[in-house]
Coordinates of C-alpha atoms and ligand atoms in Angstrom, one line a residue:
X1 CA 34.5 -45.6 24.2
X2 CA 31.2 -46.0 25.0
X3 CA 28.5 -45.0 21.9
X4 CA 25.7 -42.1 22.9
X5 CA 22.0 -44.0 22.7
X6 CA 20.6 -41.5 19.7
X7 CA 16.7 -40.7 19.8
X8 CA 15.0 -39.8 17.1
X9 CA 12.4 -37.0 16.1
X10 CA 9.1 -37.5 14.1
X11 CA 7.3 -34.0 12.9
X12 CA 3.3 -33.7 13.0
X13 CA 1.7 -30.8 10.4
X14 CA -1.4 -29.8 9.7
X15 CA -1.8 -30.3 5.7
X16 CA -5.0 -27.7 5.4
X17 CA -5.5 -24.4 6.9
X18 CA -5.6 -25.4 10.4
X19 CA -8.2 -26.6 13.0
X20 CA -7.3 -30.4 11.6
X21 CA -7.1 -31.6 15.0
X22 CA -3.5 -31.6 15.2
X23 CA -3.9 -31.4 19.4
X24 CA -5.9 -34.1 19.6
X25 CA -3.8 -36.3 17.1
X26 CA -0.4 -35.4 19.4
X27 CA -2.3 -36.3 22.0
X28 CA -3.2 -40.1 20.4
X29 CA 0.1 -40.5 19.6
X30 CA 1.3 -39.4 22.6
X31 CA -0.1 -42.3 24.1
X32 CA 1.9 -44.7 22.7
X33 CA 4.8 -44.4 24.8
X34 CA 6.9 -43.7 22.0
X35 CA 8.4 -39.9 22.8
X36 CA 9.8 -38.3 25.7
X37 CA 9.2 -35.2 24.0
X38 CA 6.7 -33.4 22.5
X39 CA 7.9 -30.0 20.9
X40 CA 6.9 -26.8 19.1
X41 CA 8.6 -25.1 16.6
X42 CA 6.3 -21.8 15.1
X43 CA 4.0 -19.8 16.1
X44 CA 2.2 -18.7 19.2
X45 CA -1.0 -17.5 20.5
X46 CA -2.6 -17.3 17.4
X47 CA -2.9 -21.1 17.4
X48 CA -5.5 -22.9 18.7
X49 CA -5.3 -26.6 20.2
X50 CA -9.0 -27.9 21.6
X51 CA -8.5 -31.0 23.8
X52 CA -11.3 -32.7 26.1
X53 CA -11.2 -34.8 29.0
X54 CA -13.4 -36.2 30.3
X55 CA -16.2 -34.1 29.4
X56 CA -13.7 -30.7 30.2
X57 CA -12.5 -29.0 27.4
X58 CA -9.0 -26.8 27.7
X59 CA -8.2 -24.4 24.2
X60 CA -4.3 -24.1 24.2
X61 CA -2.2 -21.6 22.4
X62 CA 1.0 -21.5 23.2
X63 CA 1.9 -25.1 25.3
X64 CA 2.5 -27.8 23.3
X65 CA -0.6 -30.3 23.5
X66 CA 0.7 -33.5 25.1
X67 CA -0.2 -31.8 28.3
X68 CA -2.6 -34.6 29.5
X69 CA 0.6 -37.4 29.0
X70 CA 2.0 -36.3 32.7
X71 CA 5.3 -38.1 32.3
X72 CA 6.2 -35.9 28.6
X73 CA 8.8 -33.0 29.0
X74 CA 7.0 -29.9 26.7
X75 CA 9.6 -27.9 24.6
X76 CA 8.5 -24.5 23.1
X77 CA 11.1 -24.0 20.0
X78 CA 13.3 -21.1 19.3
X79 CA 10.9 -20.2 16.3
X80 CA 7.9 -19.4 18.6
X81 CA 6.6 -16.0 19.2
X82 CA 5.7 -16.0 22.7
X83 CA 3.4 -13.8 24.5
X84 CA 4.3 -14.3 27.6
X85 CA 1.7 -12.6 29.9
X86 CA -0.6 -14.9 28.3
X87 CA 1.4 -17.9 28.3
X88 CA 1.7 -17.3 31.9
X89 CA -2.2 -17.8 32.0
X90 CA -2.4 -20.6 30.2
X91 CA -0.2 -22.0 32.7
X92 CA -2.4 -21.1 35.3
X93 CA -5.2 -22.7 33.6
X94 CA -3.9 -26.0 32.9
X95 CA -2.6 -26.4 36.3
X96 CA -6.3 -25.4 37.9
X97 CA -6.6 -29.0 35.3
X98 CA -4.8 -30.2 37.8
X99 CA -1.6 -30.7 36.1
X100 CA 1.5 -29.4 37.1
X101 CA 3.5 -28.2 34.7
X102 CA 6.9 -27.2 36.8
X103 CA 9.4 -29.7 36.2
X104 CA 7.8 -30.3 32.5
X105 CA 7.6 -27.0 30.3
X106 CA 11.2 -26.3 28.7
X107 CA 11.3 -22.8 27.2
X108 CA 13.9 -21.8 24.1
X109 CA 15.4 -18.2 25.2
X110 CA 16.0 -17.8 22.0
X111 CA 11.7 -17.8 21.7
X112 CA 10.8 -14.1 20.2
X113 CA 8.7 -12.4 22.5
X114 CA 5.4 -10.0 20.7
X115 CA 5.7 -6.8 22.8
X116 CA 2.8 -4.3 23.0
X117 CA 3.6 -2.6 19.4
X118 CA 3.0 -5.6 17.5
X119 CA 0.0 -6.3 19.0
X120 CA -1.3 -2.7 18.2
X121 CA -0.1 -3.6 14.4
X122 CA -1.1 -6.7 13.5
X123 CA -4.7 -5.2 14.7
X124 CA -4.6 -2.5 12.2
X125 CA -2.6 -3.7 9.6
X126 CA -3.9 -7.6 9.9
X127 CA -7.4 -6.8 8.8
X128 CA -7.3 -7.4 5.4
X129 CA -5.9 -10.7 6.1
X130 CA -7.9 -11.3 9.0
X131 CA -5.4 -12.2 11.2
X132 CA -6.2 -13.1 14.7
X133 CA -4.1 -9.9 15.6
X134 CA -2.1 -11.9 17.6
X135 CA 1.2 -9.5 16.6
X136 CA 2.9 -12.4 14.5
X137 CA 3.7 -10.8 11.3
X138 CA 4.7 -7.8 13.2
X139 CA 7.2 -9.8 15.5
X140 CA 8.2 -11.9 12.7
X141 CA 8.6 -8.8 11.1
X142 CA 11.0 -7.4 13.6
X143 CA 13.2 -10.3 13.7
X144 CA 14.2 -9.9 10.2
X145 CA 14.9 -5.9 10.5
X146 CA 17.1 -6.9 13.6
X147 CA 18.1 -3.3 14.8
X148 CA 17.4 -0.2 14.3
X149 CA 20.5 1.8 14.6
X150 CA 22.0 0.7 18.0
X151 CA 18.1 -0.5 19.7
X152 CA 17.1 -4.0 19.0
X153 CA 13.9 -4.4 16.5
X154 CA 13.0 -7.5 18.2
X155 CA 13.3 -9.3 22.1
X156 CA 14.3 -12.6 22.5
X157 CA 13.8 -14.2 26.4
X158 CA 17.3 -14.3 26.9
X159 CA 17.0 -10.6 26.4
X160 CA 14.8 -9.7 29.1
X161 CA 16.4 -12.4 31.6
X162 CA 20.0 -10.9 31.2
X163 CA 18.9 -7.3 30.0
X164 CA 15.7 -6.4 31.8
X165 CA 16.7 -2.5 31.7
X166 CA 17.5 -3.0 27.7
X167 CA 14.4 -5.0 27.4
X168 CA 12.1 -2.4 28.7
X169 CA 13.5 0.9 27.1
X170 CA 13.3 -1.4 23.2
X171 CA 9.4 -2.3 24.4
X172 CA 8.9 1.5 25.2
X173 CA 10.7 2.9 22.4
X174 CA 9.7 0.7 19.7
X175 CA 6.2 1.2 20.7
X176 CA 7.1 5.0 20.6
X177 CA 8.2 5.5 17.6
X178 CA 5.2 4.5 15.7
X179 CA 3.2 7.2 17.8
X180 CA 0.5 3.8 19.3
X181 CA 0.2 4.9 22.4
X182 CA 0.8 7.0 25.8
X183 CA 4.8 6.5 27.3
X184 CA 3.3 6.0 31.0
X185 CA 0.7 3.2 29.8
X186 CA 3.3 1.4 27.5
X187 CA 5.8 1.9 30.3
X188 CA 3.2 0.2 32.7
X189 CA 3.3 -2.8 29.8
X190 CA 6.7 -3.2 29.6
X191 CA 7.1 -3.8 33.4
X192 CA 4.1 -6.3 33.2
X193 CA 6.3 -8.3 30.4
X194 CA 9.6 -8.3 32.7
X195 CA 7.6 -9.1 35.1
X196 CA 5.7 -12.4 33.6
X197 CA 9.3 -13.1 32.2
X198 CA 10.8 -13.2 35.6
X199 CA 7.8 -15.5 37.0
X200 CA 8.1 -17.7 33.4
X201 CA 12.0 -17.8 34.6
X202 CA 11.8 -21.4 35.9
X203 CA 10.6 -22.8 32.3
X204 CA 13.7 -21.6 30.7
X205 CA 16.5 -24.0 30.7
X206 CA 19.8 -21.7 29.6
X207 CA 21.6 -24.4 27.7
X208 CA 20.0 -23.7 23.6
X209 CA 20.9 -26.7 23.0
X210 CA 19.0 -28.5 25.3
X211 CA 16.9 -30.2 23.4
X212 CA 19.4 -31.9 21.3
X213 CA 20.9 -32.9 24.5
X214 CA 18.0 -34.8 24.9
X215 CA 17.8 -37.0 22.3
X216 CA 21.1 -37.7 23.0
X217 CA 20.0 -39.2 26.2
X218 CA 17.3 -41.6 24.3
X219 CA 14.8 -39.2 24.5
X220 CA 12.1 -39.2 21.4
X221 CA 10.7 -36.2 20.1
X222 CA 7.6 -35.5 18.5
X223 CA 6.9 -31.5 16.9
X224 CA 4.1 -30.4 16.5
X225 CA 3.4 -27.8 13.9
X226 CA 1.3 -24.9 14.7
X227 CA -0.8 -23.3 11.8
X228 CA -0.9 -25.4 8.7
X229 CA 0.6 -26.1 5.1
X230 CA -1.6 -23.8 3.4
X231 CA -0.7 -20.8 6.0
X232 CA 2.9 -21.5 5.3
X233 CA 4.3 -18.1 4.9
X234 CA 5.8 -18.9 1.5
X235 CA 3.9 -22.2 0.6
X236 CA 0.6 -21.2 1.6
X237 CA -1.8 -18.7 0.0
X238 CA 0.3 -15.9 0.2
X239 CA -0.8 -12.8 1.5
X240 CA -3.6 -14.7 3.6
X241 CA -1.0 -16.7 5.6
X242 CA 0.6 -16.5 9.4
X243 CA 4.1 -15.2 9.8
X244 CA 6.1 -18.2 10.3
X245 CA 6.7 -21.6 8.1
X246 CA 4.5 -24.0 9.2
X247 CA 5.7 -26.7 7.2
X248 CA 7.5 -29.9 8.6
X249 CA 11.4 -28.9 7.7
X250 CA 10.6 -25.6 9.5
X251 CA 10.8 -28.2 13.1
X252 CA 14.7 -28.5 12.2
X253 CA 14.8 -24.6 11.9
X254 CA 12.1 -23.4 14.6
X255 CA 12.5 -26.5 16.9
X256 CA 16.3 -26.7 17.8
X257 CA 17.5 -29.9 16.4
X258 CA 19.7 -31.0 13.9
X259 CA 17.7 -32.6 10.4
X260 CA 19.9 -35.9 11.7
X261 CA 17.6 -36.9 14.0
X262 CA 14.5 -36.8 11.2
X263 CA 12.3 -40.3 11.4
X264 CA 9.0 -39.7 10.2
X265 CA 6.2 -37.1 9.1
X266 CA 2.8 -37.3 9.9
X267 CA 0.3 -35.1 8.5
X268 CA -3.2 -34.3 9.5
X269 CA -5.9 -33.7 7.1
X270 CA -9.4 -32.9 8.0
X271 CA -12.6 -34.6 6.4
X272 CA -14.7 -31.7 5.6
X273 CA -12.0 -28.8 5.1
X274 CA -12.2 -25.7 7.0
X275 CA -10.6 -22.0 6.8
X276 CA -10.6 -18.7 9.7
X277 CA -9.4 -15.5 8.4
X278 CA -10.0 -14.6 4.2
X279 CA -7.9 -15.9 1.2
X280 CA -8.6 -18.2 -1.2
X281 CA -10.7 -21.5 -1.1
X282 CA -11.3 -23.1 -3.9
X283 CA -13.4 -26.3 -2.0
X284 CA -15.7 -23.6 -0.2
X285 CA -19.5 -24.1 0.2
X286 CA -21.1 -20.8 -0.9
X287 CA -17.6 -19.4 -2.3
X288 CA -17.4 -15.6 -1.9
X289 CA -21.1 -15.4 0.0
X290 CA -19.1 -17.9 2.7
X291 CA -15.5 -16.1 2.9
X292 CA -18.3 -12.7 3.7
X293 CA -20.3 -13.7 5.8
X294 CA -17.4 -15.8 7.9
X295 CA -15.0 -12.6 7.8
X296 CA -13.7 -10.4 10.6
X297 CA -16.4 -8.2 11.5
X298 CA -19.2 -10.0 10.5
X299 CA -17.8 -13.1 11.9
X300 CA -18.1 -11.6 15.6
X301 CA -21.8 -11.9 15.5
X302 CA -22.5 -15.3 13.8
X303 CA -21.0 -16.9 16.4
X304 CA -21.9 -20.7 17.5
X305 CA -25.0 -19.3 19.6
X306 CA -26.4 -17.5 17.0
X307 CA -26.3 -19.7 14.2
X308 CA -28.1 -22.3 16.6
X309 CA -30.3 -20.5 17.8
X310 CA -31.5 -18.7 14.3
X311 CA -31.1 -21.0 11.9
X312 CA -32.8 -24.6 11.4
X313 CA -30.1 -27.5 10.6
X314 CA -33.1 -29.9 8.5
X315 CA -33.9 -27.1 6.5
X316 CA -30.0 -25.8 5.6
X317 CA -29.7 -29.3 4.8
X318 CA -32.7 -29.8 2.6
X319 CA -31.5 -26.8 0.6
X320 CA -29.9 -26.7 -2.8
X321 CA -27.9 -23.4 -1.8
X322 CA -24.4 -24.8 -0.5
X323 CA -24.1 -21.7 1.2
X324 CA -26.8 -23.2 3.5
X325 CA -24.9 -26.2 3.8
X326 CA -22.2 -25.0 4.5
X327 CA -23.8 -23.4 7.5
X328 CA -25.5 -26.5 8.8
X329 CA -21.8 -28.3 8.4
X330 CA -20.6 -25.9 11.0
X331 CA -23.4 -26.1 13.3
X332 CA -23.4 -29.9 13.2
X333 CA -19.7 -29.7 13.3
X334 CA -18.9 -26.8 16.0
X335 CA -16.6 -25.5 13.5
X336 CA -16.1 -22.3 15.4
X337 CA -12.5 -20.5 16.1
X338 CA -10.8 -21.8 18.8
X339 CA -8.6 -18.3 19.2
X340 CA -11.0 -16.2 17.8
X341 CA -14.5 -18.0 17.7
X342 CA -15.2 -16.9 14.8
X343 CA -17.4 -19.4 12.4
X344 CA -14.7 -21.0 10.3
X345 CA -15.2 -21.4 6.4
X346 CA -16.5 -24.7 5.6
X347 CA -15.8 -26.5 2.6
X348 CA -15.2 -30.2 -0.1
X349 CA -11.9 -32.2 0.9
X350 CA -9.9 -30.7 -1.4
X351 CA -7.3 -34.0 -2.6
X352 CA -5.6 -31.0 -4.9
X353 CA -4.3 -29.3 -1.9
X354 CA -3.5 -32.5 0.1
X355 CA -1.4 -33.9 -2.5
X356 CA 0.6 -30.8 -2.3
X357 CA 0.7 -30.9 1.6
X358 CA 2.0 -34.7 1.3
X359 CA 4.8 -33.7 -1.5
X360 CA 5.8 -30.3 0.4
X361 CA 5.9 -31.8 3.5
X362 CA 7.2 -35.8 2.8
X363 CA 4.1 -36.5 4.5
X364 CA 4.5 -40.6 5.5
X365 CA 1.5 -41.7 7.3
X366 CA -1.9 -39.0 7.7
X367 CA -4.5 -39.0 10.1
X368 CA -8.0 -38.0 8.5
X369 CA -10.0 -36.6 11.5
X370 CA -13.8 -35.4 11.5
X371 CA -14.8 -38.8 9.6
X372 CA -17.8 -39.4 11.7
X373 CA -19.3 -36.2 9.8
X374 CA -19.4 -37.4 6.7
X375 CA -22.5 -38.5 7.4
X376 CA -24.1 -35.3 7.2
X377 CA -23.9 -35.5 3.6
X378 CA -26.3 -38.4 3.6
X379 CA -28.6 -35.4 5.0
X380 CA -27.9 -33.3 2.1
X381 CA -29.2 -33.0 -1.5
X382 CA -26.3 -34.1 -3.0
X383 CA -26.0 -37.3 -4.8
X384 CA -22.4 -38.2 -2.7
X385 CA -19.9 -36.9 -0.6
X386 CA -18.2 -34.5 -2.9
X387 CA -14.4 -34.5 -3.0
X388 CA -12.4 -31.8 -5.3
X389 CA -10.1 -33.8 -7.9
X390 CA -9.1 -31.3 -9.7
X391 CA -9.4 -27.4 -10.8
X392 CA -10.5 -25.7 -13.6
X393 CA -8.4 -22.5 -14.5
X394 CA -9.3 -20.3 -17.8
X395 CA -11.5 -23.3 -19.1
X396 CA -8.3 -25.6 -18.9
X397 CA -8.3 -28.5 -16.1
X398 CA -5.4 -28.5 -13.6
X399 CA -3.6 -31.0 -10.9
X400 CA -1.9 -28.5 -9.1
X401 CA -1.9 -25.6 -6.3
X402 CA -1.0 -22.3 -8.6
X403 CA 1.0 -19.7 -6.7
X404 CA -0.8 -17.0 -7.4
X405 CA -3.1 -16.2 -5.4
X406 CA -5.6 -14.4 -8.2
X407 CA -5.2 -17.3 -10.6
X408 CA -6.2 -19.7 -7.3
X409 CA -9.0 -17.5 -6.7
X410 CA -10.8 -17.9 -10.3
X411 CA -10.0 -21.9 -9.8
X412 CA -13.5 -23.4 -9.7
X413 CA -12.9 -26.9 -7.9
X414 CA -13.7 -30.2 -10.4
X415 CA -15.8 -32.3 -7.9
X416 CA -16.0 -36.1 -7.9
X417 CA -18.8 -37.6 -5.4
X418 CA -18.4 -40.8 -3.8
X419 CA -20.9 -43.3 -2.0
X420 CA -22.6 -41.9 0.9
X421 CA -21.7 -43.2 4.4
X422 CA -25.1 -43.3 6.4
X423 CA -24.2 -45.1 9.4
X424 CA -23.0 -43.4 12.6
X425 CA -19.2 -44.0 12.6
X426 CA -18.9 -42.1 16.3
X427 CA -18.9 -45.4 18.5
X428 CA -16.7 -47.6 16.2
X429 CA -13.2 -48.5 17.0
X430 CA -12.1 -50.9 14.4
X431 CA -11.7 -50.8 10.8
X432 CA -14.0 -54.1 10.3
X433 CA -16.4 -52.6 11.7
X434 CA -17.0 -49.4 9.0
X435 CA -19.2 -49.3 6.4
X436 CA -18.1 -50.4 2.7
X437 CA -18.5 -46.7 1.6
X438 CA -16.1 -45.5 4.7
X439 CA -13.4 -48.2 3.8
X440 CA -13.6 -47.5 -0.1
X441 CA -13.5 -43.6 0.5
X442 CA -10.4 -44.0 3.3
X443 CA -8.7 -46.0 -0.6
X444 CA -9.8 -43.5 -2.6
X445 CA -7.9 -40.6 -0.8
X446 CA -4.4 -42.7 -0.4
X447 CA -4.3 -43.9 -4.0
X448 CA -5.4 -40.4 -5.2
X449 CA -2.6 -38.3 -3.1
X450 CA -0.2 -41.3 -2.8
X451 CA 0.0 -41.4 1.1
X452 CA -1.4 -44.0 3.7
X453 CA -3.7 -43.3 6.3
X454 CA -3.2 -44.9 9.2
X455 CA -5.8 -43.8 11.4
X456 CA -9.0 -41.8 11.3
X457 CA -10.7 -39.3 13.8
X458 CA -14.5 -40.0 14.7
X459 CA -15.8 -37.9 17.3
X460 CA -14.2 -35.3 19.6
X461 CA -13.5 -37.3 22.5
X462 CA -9.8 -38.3 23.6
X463 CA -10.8 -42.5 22.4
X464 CA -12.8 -41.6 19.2
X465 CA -10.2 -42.6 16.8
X466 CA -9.4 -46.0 14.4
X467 CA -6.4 -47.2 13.8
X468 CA -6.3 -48.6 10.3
Ligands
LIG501 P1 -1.9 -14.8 12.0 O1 -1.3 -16.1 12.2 O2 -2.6 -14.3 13.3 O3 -1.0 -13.7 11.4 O4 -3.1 -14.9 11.0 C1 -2.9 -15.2 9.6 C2 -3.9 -16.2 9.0 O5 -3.7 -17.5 9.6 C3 -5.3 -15.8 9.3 O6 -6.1 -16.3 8.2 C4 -5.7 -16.7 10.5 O7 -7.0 -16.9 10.7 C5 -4.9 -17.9 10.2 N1 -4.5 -18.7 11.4 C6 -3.6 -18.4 12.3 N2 -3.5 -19.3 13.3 C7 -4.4 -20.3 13.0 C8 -4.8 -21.5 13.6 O8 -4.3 -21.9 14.6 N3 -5.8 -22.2 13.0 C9 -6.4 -21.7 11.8 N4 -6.0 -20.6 11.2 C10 -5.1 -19.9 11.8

C-alpha cells in the first residue's frame, strides 16, 4: 500500500486587540513557498486586513490575505460569518487588482451567513461595546439558539444553495418577528442574499471536508486568525469582545481540520498597542479621556483628516499630557480603523497581556510589527520607550490578566522604560544593521514573555520587514 504524503498546518493570531498586521505578516510568510493554503477560521466583515502594493492599498474583510501569492488556494472556514453581498464586492475589487480569484477562493457551506436582522441588532444592541455592527454577536448568537420551533435561527450556505425557498422565508421571518423592519423591503433583501449566494455558487466546493483533503494531497496550510487574543469571546476582555474565538485552537474548530495536522503557532504582536471599540486598556495613553474621545460617536468625526489637519504633531509631542501623545502616535502612525475608520486607542506594549497571548495560544515564534515607530518616542518627553511589566491592583502588584473586567479596569500599568531608538529603522533589512537599543529591546521582550521573535515589521510596505 502506498502511504498518503500528510501536510501540515501552522496557525497565525493576533496576540493584542487586533490591527497587528496580521495581513501583512500572512502575506511575508506567504512568500516563502511553504503553504498551498492559506485559511480562515472566525469571523467576517468586521475584520480588517490593509495590504499595499506597490503604492495601492486594498482593506479586506472577509478573503483570506494571501491574495497577492497568485498560485495560493484561499479557504474561508466553517466558523466564518459571511456576509455575502459584501463578500461578493470584495471579490469584485480585488479582481479590478487584477487578480482573479475563480479557480482560488474555496468556500465552507457550512460558513454562517449574517442576514438583514443581525445586522439591524448588532447596530442597536452593539453600541455599548462598540461593535463595528457588523451582525456577529447576533449570528453567533443564532447559531447557538438553532431553531425556533420548526424555522431555523440561523443560515448556513448549504442552506440557501439546496433550500433557497427555506432560506428566504427564515431571512424574512426572523427579521419579522423582532418588528425591524417593512415585509416588502426585507423580502427585497432576502432575494438580494439568494441572489449573491447563487453568483458566490462557484467558490463553494460541496465536499466539507475538503480542506482536509488537501493536506492529504501535500498541501500546507497556513490560518489566519481574524480578531485577536484579547477579543477572544471567552479569553478576551469580556463583554468588549467579537463573537467568535479568535484564539489559535479555534483554527481546528472554525477551520475544518483535524488538531493532527498542528505544526506551529505564530503570533503577532504590535509595537505600540492599539484598541477600536471600548473595554478595558490598561497600556492606554490618556486612559479614560482616550477610550472617550476614540469611542463610537465621537470617533466618526476625529477621523485621520481631522486630526491632521487640526492638531500640530511637534507640539502633541512636546507635551507632558499622554493624552496628546497618544494622538500624535496615531497621526504619525495612521492608526485609523480599517472597517470602521475610526481613530483606534493608542497605547505602551503591554508584555502582561502578551505573555498571556503566548501561554493561551502556544505561541512559538512572534512577529513584532510597527518597530520603525518606536522612534517617535525619541520625540517625546519621556525618558524611554515605556513598556508595561506589570499591574498594580488594590495597591498590590500583579503578573497576570484578571478576568474581571472591573478589577482590569482599576489595573494601573507598572511601566519600565527602555533606551530610546533614534535612528530611522524604515530602510533597514538586516538585524546587523539596528541600533544597539533596537537589538537589546527585541531581548528584552523574548526573555520577558518567554517567546522568540523571529522577525520584525518596519514600515508598511510589502519588503519592510527583518528577519532575525
Ligand atoms: P464585533 O466583532 O463587530 O462584534 O466587535 C466587537 C469588538 O471587537 C469591538 O471592540 C470591535 O472594535 C472589535 N473588533 C472586531 N473586529 C476587529 C478587527 O478586525 N480589528 C480590531 N478590532 C476589531
Amino acid at each position: 500500500m502506498v502511504s498518503a504524503i500528510l501536510g501540515y498546518s501552522d496557525v497565525l493570531v493576533g496576540t493584542q486587540y487586533g490591527d497587528e498586521g496580521k495581513g501583512k505578516t500572512v502575506d511575508k510568510k506567504t512568500k516563502s513557498g511553504m503553504y498551498g493554503i492559506v485559511a480562515r477560521y472566525n469571523g467576517g466583515k468586521n475584520a480588517g486586513h490593509t495590504l499595499e502594493e506597490k503604492g495601492r492599498k486594498i482593506v479586506l474583510h472577509q478573503v483570506p490575505s494571501a491574495i497577492f501569492s497568485r498560485d495560493i488556494q484561499l479557504y474561508i472556514g466553517s466558523g466564518c460569518a459571511l456576509d455575502l453581498e459584501k463578500l461578493e464586492r470584495e471579490i469584485a475589487e480585488i479582481t479590478s487588482f487584477g487578480i482573479d480569484l475563480s479557480n482560488r477562493l474555496n468556500i465552507s457551506d457550512k460558513a454562517l451567513i449574517t442576514c438583514p436582522h443581525h445586522i439591524m441588532l448588532d447596530a442597536e444592541l452593539g453600541k455599548e461595546l462598540g461593535t463595528t455592527g457588523s451582525g456577529m454577536g447576533p449570528a453567533y448568537a443564532d447559531r447557538a439558539m438553532r431553531a425556533e420551533g420548526s424555522r431555523l435561527k440561523h443560515l448556513r450556505f448549504a442552506d440557501l444553495l439546496d433550500n433557497p425557498s427555506m432560506a428566504i422565508e427564515v431571512i424574512v421571518e426572523n427579521a419579522m418577528d423582532r418588528g425591524l423592519d417593512s415585509r416588502e423591503r426585507i423580502e427585497a433583501k432576502a432575494h438580494k442574499i439568494l441572489e449573491a449566494a447563487k453568483n458566490l455558487e462557484q467558490y463553494v466546493p460541496r465536499d466539507p471536508l475538503w480542506l482536509l483533503s488537501q493536506v492529504n494531497n501535500g498541501e500546507n496550510v497556513l490560518f489566519e486568525g481574524a480578531q485577536a487574543t484579547l477579543l477572544d469571546v471567552t479569553h478576551g476582555t469580556v463583554p468588549f469582545v467579537t463573537a467568535s474565538h479568535t484564539i489559535a485552537g479555534n483554527a481546528y474548530v472554525g477551520g475544518d481540520l483535524p488538531p493532527k495536522y498542528h505544526r506551529k503557532t505564530f503570533g503577532v504582536a504590535k509595537a505600540i498597542m492599539s484598541r477600536v471599540g471600548n473595554g478595558p486598556f490598561v497600556s492606554e495613553f490618556g486612559g479614560s479621556r482616550s477610550e472617550h474621545y476614540c469611542a463610537e460617536e465621537r470617533g466618526k468625526r476625529y477621523t485621520k483628516a481631522y486630526e491632521r489637519t487640526n492638531y500640530n504633531v511637534e507640539e502633541l509631542l512636546k507635551s507632558d499630557d499622554p493624552f496628546h501623545t497618544g494622538i500624535a502616535l496615531r497621526i504619525l502612525g495612521e492608526e485609523y480603523g480599517a472597517t470602521t475608520g475610526r481613530p483606534r486607542r493608542l497605547g505602551m506594549l503591554d508584555l502582561v497581556a502578551l505573555k498571556y497571548a503566548v501561554d493561551l495560544n502556544g505561541i512559538d515564534e512572534l512577529h513584532l510589527t510597527k518597530v520603525d515607530r518606536l522612534v517617535d518616542f525619541s520625540r517625546t518627553q519621556l525618558p524611554g520607550i515605556p513598556i508595561v511589566v506589570a499591574y498594580e491592583v488594590d495597591g498590590r502588584n500583579i503578573d497576570y490578566l484578571p478576568t474581571s473586567t472591573d478589577f482590569l479596569k482599576t489595573a494601573k500599568p507598572i511601566i519600565e522604560y527602555r533606551p530610546h531608538i533614534k535612528e530611522d529603522l524604515s530602510g533597514m533589512r538586516n538585524f546587523s544593521d539596528l541600533p544597539p537599543e533596537a537589538k537589546e529591546l527585541i531581548r528584552y521582550i523574548e526573555t520577558s514573555v518567554g517567546c522568540k521573535i523571529s522577525s520584525i515589521g518596519v514600515g508598511p510596505e510589502r519588503e519592510q520587514y527583518i528577519d532575525l
